[in-house]
Amino acid sequence: MKALVTLGAVSALVAGSCAALNSTAGALLSSGNVDLGEYEVAYGKAKAFVAQLTNSQKVSIITGSSFNGTNTTWTALTNKDGFAGINNQYYVSGFTMGNALTQTWDRDHMYAIAKASGREFYLMGYNLVNGPVVGPLGRTPWGGRQPEAFSPDPYLSGITLARTVKGMNSAGIVTAGRHFLLNEQETNRTSPYSSNADDKTIHELYLWPFADGTRAGMGAVMCGMTQVNGTLSCESSDLISGLLKEELGFPGLVLPDVNGQTTSYQSANAGLDFGSSSYWTTAILEAGIANGTFTQARLDDMAVRNVIGYYFAGLDNGEQPSEADTTEYRSVRAGHAKLIRKVGADSLSLLKNNNTNGGGLPLNTPMVVSVFGAHAGPCLVGPNQAFTVEGSSGDIYQGHLASATGSGQLSFSYLATPFQALSLRAAADGTMFRWIMNDTYTSSSSSSMSGGGGGSMPSTSGNSTDSSGSSSGNSSSSMSTGGGGGGDALSNLGTGTSVTPSFAAYAEDSDVCLVFLNAFSGEGADRGELYNADQDTLVNTIADSCNNTVVVINTVGPRLVDQWIEHENVTALLYGGMLGQESGNAIVDVLYGDVNPSGKLINTIAKNETDYPVEICETAQCNFTEGVHIDYRYFDANNITVRYPFGHGLSYTTFEYGSVSASKSNGTALSSTYPTGKMTLGGYADLFDEVISVTLSVANSGAVAGTEVVQLYVAYPAAAQQPIRQLRGFEKIQLAVNASSTVDFSVRRRDISHWDVTAQQWAIASGTYTFSVGSSSRDLRGSATLVI
Ligand SMILES: *[C@@H]1O[C@H](CO)[C@@H](O)[C@H](O)[C@H]1NC(C)=O
Ligand SMILES: *[C@@H]1O[C@H](CO)[C@@H](O)[C@H](O)[C@H]1NC(C)=O
Ligand SMILES: *[C@@H]1O[C@H](CO)[C@@H](O)[C@H](O)[C@H]1NC(C)=O
Ligand SMILES: *[C@@H]1O[C@H](CO)[C@@H](O)[C@H](O)[C@H]1NC(C)=O
Ligand SMILES: *[C@@H]1O[C@H](CO)[C@@H](O)[C@H](O)[C@H]1NC(C)=O
Ligand SMILES: *[C@@H]1O[C@H](CO)[C@@H](O)[C@H](O)[C@H]1NC(C)=O
Ligand SMILES: *[C@@H]1O[C@H](CO)[C@@H](O)[C@H](O)[C@H]1NC(C)=O
Ligand SMILES: *[C@@H]1O[C@H](CO)[C@@H](O)[C@H](O)[C@H]1NC(C)=O
Ligand SMILES: *[C@@H]1O[C@H](CO)[C@@H](O)[C@H](O)[C@H]1NC(C)=O
Ligand SMILES: *[C@@H]1O[C@H](CO)[C@@H](O)[C@H](O)[C@H]1NC(C)=O
Ligand SMILES: *[C@@H]1O[C@H](CO)[C@@H](O)[C@H](O)[C@H]1NC(C)=O
Ligand SMILES: *[C@@H]1O[C@H](CO)[C@@H](O)[C@H](O)[C@H]1NC(C)=O
């Protein structure tokens, strides 16, 4: 969003309609309905501060202005776009983006990246960050904003949100989790369309992560531009006061995305806490208070909610730096590059690996390496070319892609590409290294090739006495390959390495062919395709001539691979998201085995785009008729064969799973259908209590040290009306060769609850629950059952 700078410029004044003008009294912090837990101290300070203010000072706060009163001063929070780095700023880091960070399935990495990024925001003088993103959740694989977000699985998204909120909070940042709610696509977002979902779907899917974020101390939430059930998200009392503030006990401020606010009273009564100085003047709000259209209690609540995060993040210590100019140098990056490289490498998923005949990964000092595709090297202009999907640039980026576009776009001060990292590797290994960094290159040579496999004798058509002096490959010559060191040195004079540059010639003459592909998108437009014809032709062309073709993909969302994945010469596929500034180094660390891959898919790669249940909605009413059945929930329910399931990812070693046992940790708690605890941050407190524990042992049965993400999937009794299985736990464990470790999953009350629409409460169904543990959602190695 870029809303805050434009808020004051909105000129039209639209008074609230007469309907639903009541603020929901239960959503006021002063109602005492919510035990504020770790926000209690901040609330006390916020309330005391606001108590001294005039209404006009309160209006300044809620419209983003500063003031100097007689005894009180307030400096508006400095709001900034970004999450994985500061949008539009010099001398900052480009961190691992949301989709790649989630693909690590590593809670420590999630925290560390958010903390490091938050530290840079803080030092540059920003304290209210528009992120992290859990909406879109990932209803459709075409959704353009998926790279900023986490995963279509709400459990995984929720944990990622909680860890990143904690990381940013620890750096003194107020996080604005966005976009609330059902903001699943970019198409028509400004029209705006209406997302219509039923109560069960909202609770079990889209609202779920916001509960984790609230519990973790998220101080702000940004409501979306879109409508929900026909009402703008930012003006929907059901959404903001009902679900977010009353049901999740959210204590902070709700701020609008661009154009999210169109009214004075309806927005304020619905629960919007921060808004436009056109809609909210002292005169307007006091008139509303005078005739009962608005309340003083709500105005006070709005002011308190605007400052509570400031106190919670410790910003009242008077030490935070002033806001930097965009081009101002400040030393903020510390050792962040090293962290970005490590997290990037740990996020990559090895989806296929065939080591037959010495092929596949990891690479072991190959003699001849060729690299193909625009994604291998830098684009012609960079690193901060203002690229956008809102133009006509298509879904492919003509250079190495390590960031998405729009308000989440990273501000690279440099970008390490695979080409750069591979060149250094080749130099160290004594490798013959070639490249064609274009997806559709056609050689100007009309020569036919006679070489292959590394080292045939020079062809007799070569003119050994032609010494033009050129040291680069001459594409108009018809020299055969000299790769592998064969041949008479004199015969190659003037022909470089003798291989005519063409896809086939380079491929044929290589021990390994690395093909780099990307797919890009970002704020403002959705994806137009889930695969790309030029790139798929490129892979097939290379694989036809190279029996060890390794494909590397960096993508914003699911990228289909069925056009070539079964080609016998495609020996490996390494797959990841937007890795940030150290992208090339991270990829090459995994290719060469310095890092053993441990990333797991955060969504499903189908065989065909028609297999996915939800496309982009192009009508004014977007009905979420698929309910909770998105991504693997849908594929499982419909028994559809997929290419790679949610949670899949291989390692250079293998893991052996022991037998699974499950036991009740709290039988008393389980005897109650509904939660009985107090309402606190995130919902009823006991929803977060462990009720079941699941245990097994996992061993490294291969030849190298490795890291496995052990996943827990739960199947509910039929009465709960749930998907076939759902992720409800994951643990990432590092194991030396022959080592084994006990893995314990702590299953919380909410992890076995379903939303009871009649009772309007989370309920535990009676019956048999199955707890399956595996290496992916479709590679379950063992299970245990419990009757509850
Ligand atoms: C406000 O709420 C009260 C109590 O629930 C109700 O009686 C009243 O009609 C509501 N007013 C409006 C304008 O909705
Ligand atoms: C408040 O006073 C400080 C210190 O004199 C000054 O820097 C700041 O600009 C003032 N703010 C406003 C909104 O007048
Ligand atoms: C400012 O503080 C002084 C001293 O505590 C007090 O007498 C005065 O009433 C305060 N003024 C306002 C506007 O609150
Ligand atoms: C939207 O409408 C559906 C269907 O009437 C209802 O189940 C759901 O609770 C509504 N949600 C919101 C936030 O208004
Ligand atoms: C209250 O006053 C505001 C501002 O003049 C006006 O827009 C609104 O219609 C009034 N509402 C009622 C119920 O009188
Ligand atoms: C691995 O590659 C070999 C040689 O091309 C092939 O015969 C075999 O079928 C491949 N294995 C798998 C699992 O694809
Ligand atoms: C590729 O072909 C070469 C030459 O026939 C052979 O030595 C090598 O083992 C093959 N590699 C793979 C991975 O099949
Ligand atoms: C790739 O090569 C094609 C010709 O095959 C050319 O049209 C295109 O501009 C090249 N792209 C880049 C990024 O150089
Ligand atoms: C090789 O180059 C020499 C000198 O330019 C020329 O006389 C001769 O015809 C060439 N031979 C061939 C096979 O092209
Ligand atoms: C695999 O690569 C070899 C070259 O090493 C080639 O001869 C063969 O035709 C390729 N296989 C296919 C199916 O294209
Ligand atoms: C998907 O399936 C349709 C219908 O069978 C087919 O026409 C299309 O080529 C397939 N797409 C891909 C990417 O395989
Ligand atoms: C939504 O977008 C589509 C495609 O851009 C367009 O044809 C359609 O008119 C839009 N619908 C609305 C309600 O704006």
PDB file of N, CA, C and O in Angstrom, residues 490-546:
ATOM      1  N   LEU A 490      47.162 -25.772 -31.911  1.00  0.00           N
ATOM      2  CA  LEU A 490      47.256 -24.886 -33.058  1.00  0.00           C
ATOM      3  C   LEU A 490      45.968 -24.850 -33.872  1.00  0.00           C
ATOM      4  O   LEU A 490      45.593 -23.823 -34.413  1.00  0.00           O
ATOM      5  N   SER A 491      45.302 -25.980 -33.930  1.00  0.00           N
ATOM      6  CA  SER A 491      44.103 -26.070 -34.757  1.00  0.00           C
ATOM      7  C   SER A 491      42.983 -25.192 -34.217  1.00  0.00           C
ATOM      8  O   SER A 491      42.029 -24.904 -34.923  1.00  0.00           O
ATOM      9  N   ASN A 492      43.107 -24.759 -32.932  1.00  0.00           N
ATOM     10  CA  ASN A 492      42.035 -23.965 -32.342  1.00  0.00           C
ATOM     11  C   ASN A 492      42.325 -22.476 -32.338  1.00  0.00           C
ATOM     12  O   ASN A 492      41.567 -21.693 -31.803  1.00  0.00           O
ATOM     13  N   LEU A 493      43.387 -22.085 -32.906  1.00  0.00           N
ATOM     14  CA  LEU A 493      43.730 -20.667 -32.892  1.00  0.00           C
ATOM     15  C   LEU A 493      42.587 -19.843 -33.452  1.00  0.00           C
ATOM     16  O   LEU A 493      42.055 -20.123 -34.517  1.00  0.00           O
ATOM     17  N   GLY A 494      42.182 -18.824 -32.689  1.00  0.00           N
ATOM     18  CA  GLY A 494      41.149 -17.941 -33.188  1.00  0.00           C
ATOM     19  C   GLY A 494      39.740 -18.461 -33.030  1.00  0.00           C
ATOM     20  O   GLY A 494      38.811 -17.861 -33.514  1.00  0.00           O
ATOM     21  N   THR A 495      39.593 -19.553 -32.360  1.00  0.00           N
ATOM     22  CA  THR A 495      38.243 -20.091 -32.232  1.00  0.00           C
ATOM     23  C   THR A 495      37.848 -20.311 -30.786  1.00  0.00           C
ATOM     24  O   THR A 495      36.890 -20.994 -30.505  1.00  0.00           O
ATOM     25  N   GLY A 496      38.553 -19.703 -29.872  1.00  0.00           N
ATOM     26  CA  GLY A 496      38.178 -19.843 -28.469  1.00  0.00           C
ATOM     27  C   GLY A 496      38.119 -21.283 -28.062  1.00  0.00           C
ATOM     28  O   GLY A 496      39.057 -22.049 -28.286  1.00  0.00           O
ATOM     29  N   THR A 497      36.976 -21.695 -27.480  1.00  0.00           N
ATOM     30  CA  THR A 497      36.855 -23.086 -27.041  1.00  0.00           C
ATOM     31  C   THR A 497      36.274 -23.969 -28.140  1.00  0.00           C
ATOM     32  O   THR A 497      35.869 -25.091 -27.897  1.00  0.00           O
ATOM     33  N   SER A 498      36.188 -23.438 -29.301  1.00  0.00           N
ATOM     34  CA  SER A 498      35.865 -24.228 -30.491  1.00  0.00           C
ATOM     35  C   SER A 498      34.424 -24.658 -30.634  1.00  0.00           C
ATOM     36  O   SER A 498      34.046 -25.191 -31.659  1.00  0.00           O
ATOM     37  N   VAL A 499      33.625 -24.467 -29.606  1.00  0.00           N
ATOM     38  CA  VAL A 499      32.238 -24.906 -29.727  1.00  0.00           C
ATOM     39  C   VAL A 499      31.384 -23.724 -30.169  1.00  0.00           C
ATOM     40  O   VAL A 499      31.371 -22.679 -29.535  1.00  0.00           O
ATOM     41  N   THR A 500      30.717 -23.909 -31.256  1.00  0.00           N
ATOM     42  CA  THR A 500      29.836 -22.859 -31.740  1.00  0.00           C
ATOM     43  C   THR A 500      28.748 -22.614 -30.712  1.00  0.00           C
ATOM     44  O   THR A 500      28.124 -23.556 -30.251  1.00  0.00           O
ATOM     45  N   PRO A 501      28.520 -21.355 -30.330  1.00  0.00           N
ATOM     46  CA  PRO A 501      27.505 -21.120 -29.321  1.00  0.00           C
ATOM     47  C   PRO A 501      26.097 -21.389 -29.841  1.00  0.00           C
ATOM     48  O   PRO A 501      25.583 -20.637 -30.666  1.00  0.00           O
ATOM     49  N   SER A 502      25.528 -22.454 -29.376  1.00  0.00           N
ATOM     50  CA  SER A 502      24.115 -22.735 -29.638  1.00  0.00           C
ATOM     51  C   SER A 502      23.660 -23.615 -28.493  1.00  0.00           C
ATOM     52  O   SER A 502      24.489 -24.235 -27.815  1.00  0.00           O
ATOM     53  N   PHE A 503      22.379 -23.645 -28.256  1.00  0.00           N
ATOM     54  CA  PHE A 503      21.869 -24.473 -27.162  1.00  0.00           C
ATOM     55  C   PHE A 503      22.355 -25.913 -27.310  1.00  0.00           C
ATOM     56  O   PHE A 503      22.874 -26.526 -26.384  1.00  0.00           O
ATOM     57  N   ALA A 504      22.169 -26.461 -28.515  1.00  0.00           N
ATOM     58  CA  ALA A 504      22.491 -27.871 -28.725  1.00  0.00           C
ATOM     59  C   ALA A 504      23.985 -28.134 -28.589  1.00  0.00           C
ATOM     60  O   ALA A 504      24.405 -29.107 -27.953  1.00  0.00           O
ATOM     61  N   ALA A 505      24.804 -27.238 -29.172  1.00  0.00           N
ATOM     62  CA  ALA A 505      26.245 -27.479 -29.162  1.00  0.00           C
ATOM     63  C   ALA A 505      26.803 -27.405 -27.740  1.00  0.00           C
ATOM     64  O   ALA A 505      27.612 -28.242 -27.327  1.00  0.00           O
ATOM     65  N   TYR A 506      26.374 -26.412 -26.995  1.00  0.00           N
ATOM     66  CA  TYR A 506      26.848 -26.302 -25.613  1.00  0.00           C
ATOM     67  C   TYR A 506      26.327 -27.482 -24.776  1.00  0.00           C
ATOM     68  O   TYR A 506      27.038 -28.060 -23.958  1.00  0.00           O
ATOM     69  N   ALA A 507      25.065 -27.810 -24.992  1.00  0.00           N
ATOM     70  CA  ALA A 507      24.454 -28.889 -24.204  1.00  0.00           C
ATOM     71  C   ALA A 507      25.187 -30.209 -24.437  1.00  0.00           C
ATOM     72  O   ALA A 507      25.502 -30.947 -23.506  1.00  0.00           O
ATOM     73  N   GLU A 508      25.458 -30.461 -25.689  1.00  0.00           N
ATOM     74  CA  GLU A 508      26.099 -31.700 -26.096  1.00  0.00           C
ATOM     75  C   GLU A 508      27.500 -31.836 -25.496  1.00  0.00           C
ATOM     76  O   GLU A 508      27.968 -32.929 -25.215  1.00  0.00           O
ATOM     77  N   ASP A 509      28.143 -30.714 -25.312  1.00  0.00           N
ATOM     78  CA  ASP A 509      29.539 -30.725 -24.889  1.00  0.00           C
ATOM     79  C   ASP A 509      29.717 -30.511 -23.378  1.00  0.00           C
ATOM     80  O   ASP A 509      30.755 -30.052 -22.931  1.00  0.00           O
ATOM     81  N   SER A 510      28.682 -30.830 -22.587  1.00  0.00           N
ATOM     82  CA  SER A 510      28.750 -30.524 -21.157  1.00  0.00           C
ATOM     83  C   SER A 510      28.571 -31.755 -20.284  1.00  0.00           C
ATOM     84  O   SER A 510      27.850 -32.676 -20.643  1.00  0.00           O
ATOM     85  N   ASP A 511      29.239 -31.727 -19.149  1.00  0.00           N
ATOM     86  CA  ASP A 511      29.002 -32.770 -18.149  1.00  0.00           C
ATOM     87  C   ASP A 511      27.711 -32.494 -17.389  1.00  0.00           C
ATOM     88  O   ASP A 511      27.036 -33.400 -16.931  1.00  0.00           O
ATOM     89  N   VAL A 512      27.430 -31.204 -17.231  1.00  0.00           N
ATOM     90  CA  VAL A 512      26.165 -30.828 -16.611  1.00  0.00           C
ATOM     91  C   VAL A 512      25.658 -29.555 -17.261  1.00  0.00           C
ATOM     92  O   VAL A 512      26.430 -28.649 -17.578  1.00  0.00           O
ATOM     93  N   CYS A 513      24.341 -29.519 -17.483  1.00  0.00           N
ATOM     94  CA  CYS A 513      23.701 -28.344 -18.055  1.00  0.00           C
ATOM     95  C   CYS A 513      22.758 -27.773 -17.010  1.00  0.00           C
ATOM     96  O   CYS A 513      21.856 -28.474 -16.534  1.00  0.00           O
ATOM     97  N   LEU A 514      22.963 -26.529 -16.653  1.00  0.00           N
ATOM     98  CA  LEU A 514      22.118 -25.878 -15.650  1.00  0.00           C
ATOM     99  C   LEU A 514      21.167 -24.931 -16.365  1.00  0.00           C
ATOM    100  O   LEU A 514      21.611 -23.979 -17.023  1.00  0.00           O
ATOM    101  N   VAL A 515      19.874 -25.181 -16.248  1.00  0.00           N
ATOM    102  CA  VAL A 515      18.885 -24.334 -16.915  1.00  0.00           C
ATOM    103  C   VAL A 515      18.128 -23.547 -15.854  1.00  0.00           C
ATOM    104  O   VAL A 515      17.561 -24.132 -14.926  1.00  0.00           O
ATOM    105  N   PHE A 516      18.142 -22.236 -15.993  1.00  0.00           N
ATOM    106  CA  PHE A 516      17.524 -21.354 -14.989  1.00  0.00           C
ATOM    107  C   PHE A 516      16.228 -20.740 -15.515  1.00  0.00           C
ATOM    108  O   PHE A 516      16.224 -20.113 -16.571  1.00  0.00           O
ATOM    109  N   LEU A 517      15.155 -20.898 -14.739  1.00  0.00           N
ATOM    110  CA  LEU A 517      13.841 -20.378 -15.122  1.00  0.00           C
ATOM    111  C   LEU A 517      13.257 -19.537 -13.995  1.00  0.00           C
ATOM    112  O   LEU A 517      13.527 -19.791 -12.827  1.00  0.00           O
ATOM    113  N   ASN A 518      12.424 -18.559 -14.354  1.00  0.00           N
ATOM    114  CA  ASN A 518      11.710 -17.815 -13.316  1.00  0.00           C
ATOM    115  C   ASN A 518      10.273 -17.548 -13.737  1.00  0.00           C
ATOM    116  O   ASN A 518       9.899 -17.744 -14.894  1.00  0.00           O
ATOM    117  N   ALA A 519       9.486 -17.121 -12.779  1.00  0.00           N
ATOM    118  CA  ALA A 519       8.126 -16.651 -13.045  1.00  0.00           C
ATOM    119  C   ALA A 519       7.902 -15.501 -12.087  1.00  0.00           C
ATOM    120  O   ALA A 519       8.189 -15.634 -10.907  1.00  0.00           O
ATOM    121  N   PHE A 520       7.432 -14.357 -12.599  1.00  0.00           N
ATOM    122  CA  PHE A 520       7.319 -13.205 -11.703  1.00  0.00           C
ATOM    123  C   PHE A 520       5.950 -12.548 -11.702  1.00  0.00           C
ATOM    124  O   PHE A 520       5.156 -12.709 -12.616  1.00  0.00           O
ATOM    125  N   SER A 521       5.699 -11.857 -10.619  1.00  0.00           N
ATOM    126  CA  SER A 521       4.443 -11.121 -10.445  1.00  0.00           C
ATOM    127  C   SER A 521       4.621 -10.215  -9.243  1.00  0.00           C
ATOM    128  O   SER A 521       5.701 -10.135  -8.668  1.00  0.00           O
ATOM    129  N   GLY A 522       3.582  -9.563  -8.848  1.00  0.00           N
ATOM    130  CA  GLY A 522       3.658  -8.693  -7.681  1.00  0.00           C
ATOM    131  C   GLY A 522       2.380  -7.903  -7.553  1.00  0.00           C
ATOM    132  O   GLY A 522       1.372  -8.231  -8.188  1.00  0.00           O
ATOM    133  N   GLU A 523       2.448  -6.860  -6.746  1.00  0.00           N
ATOM    134  CA  GLU A 523       1.265  -6.050  -6.518  1.00  0.00           C
ATOM    135  C   GLU A 523       0.757  -5.450  -7.826  1.00  0.00           C
ATOM    136  O   GLU A 523       1.540  -4.986  -8.648  1.00  0.00           O
ATOM    137  N   GLY A 524      -0.525  -5.482  -8.016  1.00  0.00           N
ATOM    138  CA  GLY A 524      -1.120  -4.766  -9.143  1.00  0.00           C
ATOM    139  C   GLY A 524      -1.668  -5.633 -10.257  1.00  0.00           C
ATOM    140  O   GLY A 524      -2.537  -5.213 -10.998  1.00  0.00           O
ATOM    141  N   ALA A 525      -1.122  -6.854 -10.409  1.00  0.00           N
ATOM    142  CA  ALA A 525      -1.636  -7.720 -11.467  1.00  0.00           C
ATOM    143  C   ALA A 525      -1.424  -9.177 -11.085  1.00  0.00           C
ATOM    144  O   ALA A 525      -0.487  -9.507 -10.366  1.00  0.00           O
ATOM    145  N   ASP A 526      -2.289 -10.009 -11.561  1.00  0.00           N
ATOM    146  CA  ASP A 526      -2.151 -11.437 -11.301  1.00  0.00           C
ATOM    147  C   ASP A 526      -1.330 -12.096 -12.390  1.00  0.00           C
ATOM    148  O   ASP A 526      -1.034 -11.494 -13.417  1.00  0.00           O
ATOM    149  N   ARG A 527      -0.964 -13.333 -12.155  1.00  0.00           N
ATOM    150  CA  ARG A 527      -0.167 -14.072 -13.132  1.00  0.00           C
ATOM    151  C   ARG A 527      -1.016 -14.439 -14.336  1.00  0.00           C
ATOM    152  O   ARG A 527      -2.199 -14.725 -14.212  1.00  0.00           O
ATOM    153  N   GLY A 528      -0.396 -14.443 -15.497  1.00  0.00           N
ATOM    154  CA  GLY A 528      -1.108 -14.810 -16.707  1.00  0.00           C
ATOM    155  C   GLY A 528      -0.918 -16.273 -17.077  1.00  0.00           C
ATOM    156  O   GLY A 528      -1.618 -16.811 -17.924  1.00  0.00           O
ATOM    157  N   GLU A 529       0.058 -16.917 -16.452  1.00  0.00           N
ATOM    158  CA  GLU A 529       0.367 -18.301 -16.817  1.00  0.00           C
ATOM    159  C   GLU A 529       1.084 -18.970 -15.653  1.00  0.00           C
ATOM    160  O   GLU A 529       1.701 -18.309 -14.827  1.00  0.00           O
ATOM    161  N   LEU A 530       0.993 -20.287 -15.618  1.00  0.00           N
ATOM    162  CA  LEU A 530       1.684 -21.045 -14.564  1.00  0.00           C
ATOM    163  C   LEU A 530       2.896 -21.780 -15.138  1.00  0.00           C
ATOM    164  O   LEU A 530       3.557 -22.542 -14.442  1.00  0.00           O
ATOM    165  N   TYR A 531       3.143 -21.595 -16.426  1.00  0.00           N
ATOM    166  CA  TYR A 531       4.323 -22.169 -17.082  1.00  0.00           C
ATOM    167  C   TYR A 531       4.609 -21.262 -18.261  1.00  0.00           C
ATOM    168  O   TYR A 531       3.804 -20.383 -18.568  1.00  0.00           O
ATOM    169  N   ASN A 532       5.739 -21.414 -18.905  1.00  0.00           N
ATOM    170  CA  ASN A 532       6.092 -20.521 -19.993  1.00  0.00           C
ATOM    171  C   ASN A 532       6.629 -21.315 -21.168  1.00  0.00           C
ATOM    172  O   ASN A 532       7.563 -22.104 -21.020  1.00  0.00           O
ATOM    173  N   ALA A 533       6.038 -21.089 -22.321  1.00  0.00           N
ATOM    174  CA  ALA A 533       6.351 -21.900 -23.495  1.00  0.00           C
ATOM    175  C   ALA A 533       7.827 -21.768 -23.912  1.00  0.00           C
ATOM    176  O   ALA A 533       8.488 -22.768 -24.195  1.00  0.00           O
ATOM    177  N   ASP A 534       8.367 -20.557 -23.918  1.00  0.00           N
ATOM    178  CA  ASP A 534       9.767 -20.375 -24.321  1.00  0.00           C
ATOM    179  C   ASP A 534      10.699 -21.126 -23.369  1.00  0.00           C
ATOM    180  O   ASP A 534      11.646 -21.794 -23.796  1.00  0.00           O
ATOM    181  N   GLN A 535      10.439 -20.983 -22.097  1.00  0.00           N
ATOM    182  CA  GLN A 535      11.310 -21.625 -21.118  1.00  0.00           C
ATOM    183  C   GLN A 535      11.187 -23.147 -21.165  1.00  0.00           C
ATOM    184  O   GLN A 535      12.172 -23.863 -20.995  1.00  0.00           O
ATOM    185  N   ASP A 536       9.981 -23.627 -21.401  1.00  0.00           N
ATOM    186  CA  ASP A 536       9.794 -25.073 -21.457  1.00  0.00           C
ATOM    187  C   ASP A 536      10.475 -25.654 -22.699  1.00  0.00           C
ATOM    188  O   ASP A 536      11.062 -26.738 -22.648  1.00  0.00           O
ATOM    189  N   THR A 537      10.412 -24.902 -23.804  1.00  0.00           N
ATOM    190  CA  THR A 537      11.124 -25.326 -25.008  1.00  0.00           C
ATOM    191  C   THR A 537      12.626 -25.344 -24.730  1.00  0.00           C
ATOM    192  O   THR A 537      13.342 -26.252 -25.160  1.00  0.00           O
ATOM    193  N   LEU A 538      13.087 -24.336 -24.010  1.00  0.00           N
ATOM    194  CA  LEU A 538      14.510 -24.266 -23.668  1.00  0.00           C
ATOM    195  C   LEU A 538      14.941 -25.530 -22.911  1.00  0.00           C
ATOM    196  O   LEU A 538      15.940 -26.166 -23.257  1.00  0.00           O
ATOM    197  N   VAL A 539      14.182 -25.910 -21.893  1.00  0.00           N
ATOM    198  CA  VAL A 539      14.566 -27.093 -21.107  1.00  0.00           C
ATOM    199  C   VAL A 539      14.606 -28.329 -22.006  1.00  0.00           C
ATOM    200  O   VAL A 539      15.570 -29.106 -21.985  1.00  0.00           O
ATOM    201  N   ASN A 540      13.569 -28.487 -22.813  1.00  0.00           N
ATOM    202  CA  ASN A 540      13.528 -29.676 -23.676  1.00  0.00           C
ATOM    203  C   ASN A 540      14.653 -29.684 -24.699  1.00  0.00           C
ATOM    204  O   ASN A 540      15.221 -30.732 -25.004  1.00  0.00           O
ATOM    205  N   THR A 541      14.968 -28.506 -25.226  1.00  0.00           N
ATOM    206  CA  THR A 541      16.059 -28.410 -26.204  1.00  0.00           C
ATOM    207  C   THR A 541      17.382 -28.826 -25.575  1.00  0.00           C
ATOM    208  O   THR A 541      18.157 -29.590 -26.149  1.00  0.00           O
ATOM    209  N   ILE A 542      17.624 -28.330 -24.375  1.00  0.00           N
ATOM    210  CA  ILE A 542      18.871 -28.670 -23.701  1.00  0.00           C
ATOM    211  C   ILE A 542      18.883 -30.159 -23.358  1.00  0.00           C
ATOM    212  O   ILE A 542      19.866 -30.880 -23.615  1.00  0.00           O
ATOM    213  N   ALA A 543      17.779 -30.639 -22.798  1.00  0.00           N
ATOM    214  CA  ALA A 543      17.739 -32.035 -22.347  1.00  0.00           C
ATOM    215  C   ALA A 543      17.866 -33.014 -23.514  1.00  0.00           C
ATOM    216  O   ALA A 543      18.383 -34.123 -23.344  1.00  0.00           O
ATOM    217  N   ASP A 544      17.424 -32.603 -24.682  1.00  0.00           N
ATOM    218  CA  ASP A 544      17.555 -33.490 -25.843  1.00  0.00           C
ATOM    219  C   ASP A 544      19.023 -33.773 -26.163  1.00  0.00           C
ATOM    220  O   ASP A 544      19.344 -34.793 -26.778  1.00  0.00           O
ATOM    221  N   SER A 545      19.899 -32.862 -25.755  1.00  0.00           N
ATOM    222  CA  SER A 545      21.314 -33.017 -26.093  1.00  0.00           C
ATOM    223  C   SER A 545      22.231 -33.194 -24.893  1.00  0.00           C
ATOM    224  O   SER A 545      23.429 -33.374 -25.056  1.00  0.00           O
ATOM    225  N   CYS A 546      21.685 -33.081 -23.710  1.00  0.00           N
ATOM    226  CA  CYS A 546      22.526 -33.125 -22.507  1.00  0.00           C
ATOM    227  C   CYS A 546      21.939 -34.131 -21.529  1.00  0.00           C
ATOM    228  O   CYS A 546      20.825 -33.924 -21.026  1.00  0.00           O
TER     229      CYS A 546
END
